[in-house]
C-alpha atoms as a PDB file:
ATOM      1  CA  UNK A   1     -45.117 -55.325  28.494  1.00  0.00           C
ATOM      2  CA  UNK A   2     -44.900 -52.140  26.289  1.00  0.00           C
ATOM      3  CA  UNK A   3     -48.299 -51.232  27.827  1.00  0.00           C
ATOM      4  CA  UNK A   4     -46.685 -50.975  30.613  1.00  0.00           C
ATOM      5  CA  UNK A   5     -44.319 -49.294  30.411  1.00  0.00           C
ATOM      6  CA  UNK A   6     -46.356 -46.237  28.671  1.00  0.00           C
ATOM      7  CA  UNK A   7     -48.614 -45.902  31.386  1.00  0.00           C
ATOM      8  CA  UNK A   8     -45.809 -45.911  33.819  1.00  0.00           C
ATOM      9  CA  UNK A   9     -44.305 -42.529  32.633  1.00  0.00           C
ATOM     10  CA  UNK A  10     -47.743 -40.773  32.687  1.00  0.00           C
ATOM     11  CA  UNK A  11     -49.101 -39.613  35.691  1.00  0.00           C
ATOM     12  CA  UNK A  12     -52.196 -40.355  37.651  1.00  0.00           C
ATOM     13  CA  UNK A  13     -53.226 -36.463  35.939  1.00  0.00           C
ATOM     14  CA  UNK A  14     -52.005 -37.122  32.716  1.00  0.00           C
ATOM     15  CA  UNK A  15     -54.351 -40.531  32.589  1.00  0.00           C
ATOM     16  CA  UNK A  16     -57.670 -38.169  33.617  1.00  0.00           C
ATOM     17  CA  UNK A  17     -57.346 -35.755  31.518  1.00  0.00           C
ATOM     18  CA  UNK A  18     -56.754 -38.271  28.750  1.00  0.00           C
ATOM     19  CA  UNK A  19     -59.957 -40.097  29.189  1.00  0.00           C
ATOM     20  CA  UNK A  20     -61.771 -36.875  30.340  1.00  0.00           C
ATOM     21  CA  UNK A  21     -60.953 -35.294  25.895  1.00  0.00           C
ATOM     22  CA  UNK A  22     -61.400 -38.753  24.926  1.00  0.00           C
ATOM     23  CA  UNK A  23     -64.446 -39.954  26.653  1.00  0.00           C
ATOM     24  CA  UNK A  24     -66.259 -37.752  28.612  1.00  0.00           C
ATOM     25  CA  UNK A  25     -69.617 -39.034  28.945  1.00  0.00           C
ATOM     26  CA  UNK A  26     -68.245 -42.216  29.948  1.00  0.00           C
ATOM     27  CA  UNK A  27     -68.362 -43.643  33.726  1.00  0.00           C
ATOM     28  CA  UNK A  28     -65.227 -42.306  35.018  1.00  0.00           C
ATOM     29  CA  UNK A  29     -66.680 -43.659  38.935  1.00  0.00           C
ATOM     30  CA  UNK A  30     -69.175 -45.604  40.421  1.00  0.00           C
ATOM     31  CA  UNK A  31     -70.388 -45.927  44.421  1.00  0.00           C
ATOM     32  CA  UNK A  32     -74.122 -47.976  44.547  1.00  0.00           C
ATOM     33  CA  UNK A  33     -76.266 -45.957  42.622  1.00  0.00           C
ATOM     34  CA  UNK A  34     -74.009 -43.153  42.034  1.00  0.00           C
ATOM     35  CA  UNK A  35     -71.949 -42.391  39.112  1.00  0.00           C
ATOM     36  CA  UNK A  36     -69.382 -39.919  37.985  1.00  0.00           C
ATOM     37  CA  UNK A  37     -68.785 -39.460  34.393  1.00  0.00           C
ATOM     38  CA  UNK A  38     -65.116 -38.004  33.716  1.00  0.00           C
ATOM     39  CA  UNK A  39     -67.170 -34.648  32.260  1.00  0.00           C
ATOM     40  CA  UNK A  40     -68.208 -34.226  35.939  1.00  0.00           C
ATOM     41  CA  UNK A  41     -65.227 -35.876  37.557  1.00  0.00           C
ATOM     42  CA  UNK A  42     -63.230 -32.898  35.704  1.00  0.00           C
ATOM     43  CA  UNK A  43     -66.125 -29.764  36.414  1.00  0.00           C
ATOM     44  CA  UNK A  44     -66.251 -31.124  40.311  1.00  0.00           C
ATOM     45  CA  UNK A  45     -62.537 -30.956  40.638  1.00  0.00           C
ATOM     46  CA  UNK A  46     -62.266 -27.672  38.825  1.00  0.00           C
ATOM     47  CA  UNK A  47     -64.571 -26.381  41.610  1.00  0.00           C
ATOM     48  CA  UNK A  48     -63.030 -27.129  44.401  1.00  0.00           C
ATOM     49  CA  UNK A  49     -59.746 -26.540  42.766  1.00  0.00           C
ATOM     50  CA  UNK A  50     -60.714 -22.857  42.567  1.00  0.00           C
ATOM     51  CA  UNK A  51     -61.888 -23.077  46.210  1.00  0.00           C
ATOM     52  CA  UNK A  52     -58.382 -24.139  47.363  1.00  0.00           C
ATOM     53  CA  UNK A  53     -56.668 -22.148  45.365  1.00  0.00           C
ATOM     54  CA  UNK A  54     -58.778 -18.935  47.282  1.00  0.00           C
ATOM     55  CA  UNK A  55     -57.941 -21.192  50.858  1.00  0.00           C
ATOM     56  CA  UNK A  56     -54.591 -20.654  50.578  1.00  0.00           C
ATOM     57  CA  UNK A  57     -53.162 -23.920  49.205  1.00  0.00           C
ATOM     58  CA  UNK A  58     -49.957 -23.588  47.223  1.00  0.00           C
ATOM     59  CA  UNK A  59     -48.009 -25.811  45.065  1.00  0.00           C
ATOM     60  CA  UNK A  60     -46.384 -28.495  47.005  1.00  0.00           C
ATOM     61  CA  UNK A  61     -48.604 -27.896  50.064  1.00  0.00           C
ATOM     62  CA  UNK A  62     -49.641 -30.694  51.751  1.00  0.00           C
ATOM     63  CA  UNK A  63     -53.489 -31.251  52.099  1.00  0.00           C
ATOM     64  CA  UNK A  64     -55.256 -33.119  54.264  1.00  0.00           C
ATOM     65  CA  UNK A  65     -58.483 -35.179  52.883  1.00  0.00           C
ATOM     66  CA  UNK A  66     -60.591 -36.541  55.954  1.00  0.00           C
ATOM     67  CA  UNK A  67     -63.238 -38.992  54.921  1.00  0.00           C
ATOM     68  CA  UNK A  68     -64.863 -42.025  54.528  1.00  0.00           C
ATOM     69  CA  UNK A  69     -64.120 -43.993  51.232  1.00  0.00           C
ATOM     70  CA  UNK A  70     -66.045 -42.628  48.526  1.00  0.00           C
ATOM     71  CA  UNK A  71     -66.137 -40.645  45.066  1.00  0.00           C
ATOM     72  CA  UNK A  72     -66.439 -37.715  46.598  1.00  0.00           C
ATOM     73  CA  UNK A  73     -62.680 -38.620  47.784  1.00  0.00           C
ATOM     74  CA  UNK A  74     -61.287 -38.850  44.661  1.00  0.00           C
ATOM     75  CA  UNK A  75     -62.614 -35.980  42.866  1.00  0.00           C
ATOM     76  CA  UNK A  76     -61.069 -33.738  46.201  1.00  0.00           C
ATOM     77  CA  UNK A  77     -57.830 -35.987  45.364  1.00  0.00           C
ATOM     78  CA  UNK A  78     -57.986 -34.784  41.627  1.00  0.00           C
ATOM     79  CA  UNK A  79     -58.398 -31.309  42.735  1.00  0.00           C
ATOM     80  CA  UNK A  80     -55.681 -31.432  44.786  1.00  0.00           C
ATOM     81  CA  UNK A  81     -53.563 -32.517  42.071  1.00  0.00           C
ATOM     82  CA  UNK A  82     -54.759 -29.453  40.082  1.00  0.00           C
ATOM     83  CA  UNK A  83     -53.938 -27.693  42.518  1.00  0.00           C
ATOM     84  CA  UNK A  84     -50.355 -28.694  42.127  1.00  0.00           C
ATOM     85  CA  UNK A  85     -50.056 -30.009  46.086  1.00  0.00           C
ATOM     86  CA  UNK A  86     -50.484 -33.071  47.609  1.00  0.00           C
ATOM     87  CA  UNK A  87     -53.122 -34.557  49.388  1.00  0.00           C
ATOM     88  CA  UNK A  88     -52.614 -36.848  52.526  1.00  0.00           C
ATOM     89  CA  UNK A  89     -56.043 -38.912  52.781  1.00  0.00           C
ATOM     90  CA  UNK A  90     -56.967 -39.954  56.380  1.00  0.00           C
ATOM     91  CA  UNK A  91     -59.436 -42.338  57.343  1.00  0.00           C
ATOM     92  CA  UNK A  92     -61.859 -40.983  60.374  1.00  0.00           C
ATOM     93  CA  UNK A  93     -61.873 -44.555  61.485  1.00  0.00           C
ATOM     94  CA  UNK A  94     -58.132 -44.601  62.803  1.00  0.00           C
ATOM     95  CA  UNK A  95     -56.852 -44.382  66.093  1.00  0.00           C
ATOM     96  CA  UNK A  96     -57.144 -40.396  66.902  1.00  0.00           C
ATOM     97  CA  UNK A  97     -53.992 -40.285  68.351  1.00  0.00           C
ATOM     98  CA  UNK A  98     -52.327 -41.223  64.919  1.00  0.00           C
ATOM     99  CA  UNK A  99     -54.653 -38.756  63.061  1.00  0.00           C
ATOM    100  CA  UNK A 100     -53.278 -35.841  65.118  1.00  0.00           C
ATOM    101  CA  UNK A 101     -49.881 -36.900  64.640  1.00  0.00           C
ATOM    102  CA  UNK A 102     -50.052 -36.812  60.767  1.00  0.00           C
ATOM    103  CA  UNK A 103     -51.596 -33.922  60.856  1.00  0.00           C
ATOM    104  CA  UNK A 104     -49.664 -31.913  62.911  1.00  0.00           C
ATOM    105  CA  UNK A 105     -46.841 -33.302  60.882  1.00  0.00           C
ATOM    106  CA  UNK A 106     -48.537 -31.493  57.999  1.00  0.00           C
ATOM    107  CA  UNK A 107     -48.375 -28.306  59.349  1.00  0.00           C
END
């Protein structure tokens, strides 16, 4: 129960970067073939981070990640974190009508 209740005060962040300075070269992800160590999970996210940060995106700014399931979806969502906004993930495979919707209510 004490386990617990540790990892509930941390954030999703706080957990990354912990295992990125404790274990880098460890599998952080892993799709079929395809794996993401936390090392890369963290120089990915920095990257895009950066790119955001020169798109405009602000602290507290919603943004909008539009993909399949996949890593590449969770280093954007760690970026966005970085970033100090939020991301709202949408799945291409929902009705259209609802994907407008959310994201005009993003705007």
């Amino acid at each position: 129960m004490e386990r617990i209740k540790v990892y509930m005060m941390k954030t999703v962040e706080d957990l990354l970067i912990n295992n990125i300075d404790k274990r880098p070269f460890k599998t952080a992800f892993k799709q079929s073939d395809y794996e993401v160590s936390y090392y890369d999970l963290d120089k990915f996210s920095e990257n895009l981070k950066i790119y955001l940060l020169t798109k405009g995106v602000i602290p507290s700014s919603p943004v909008i990640i539009f993909a399949d399931r996949c890593i590449d979806i969770i280093i954007s969502m760690y970026a966005v974190l970085k970033t100090g906004a939020f991301f709202v993930p949408l799945n291409p495979n929902e009705n259209r009508e609802r994907l407008q919707k959310i994201a005009k209510d993003c705007t």
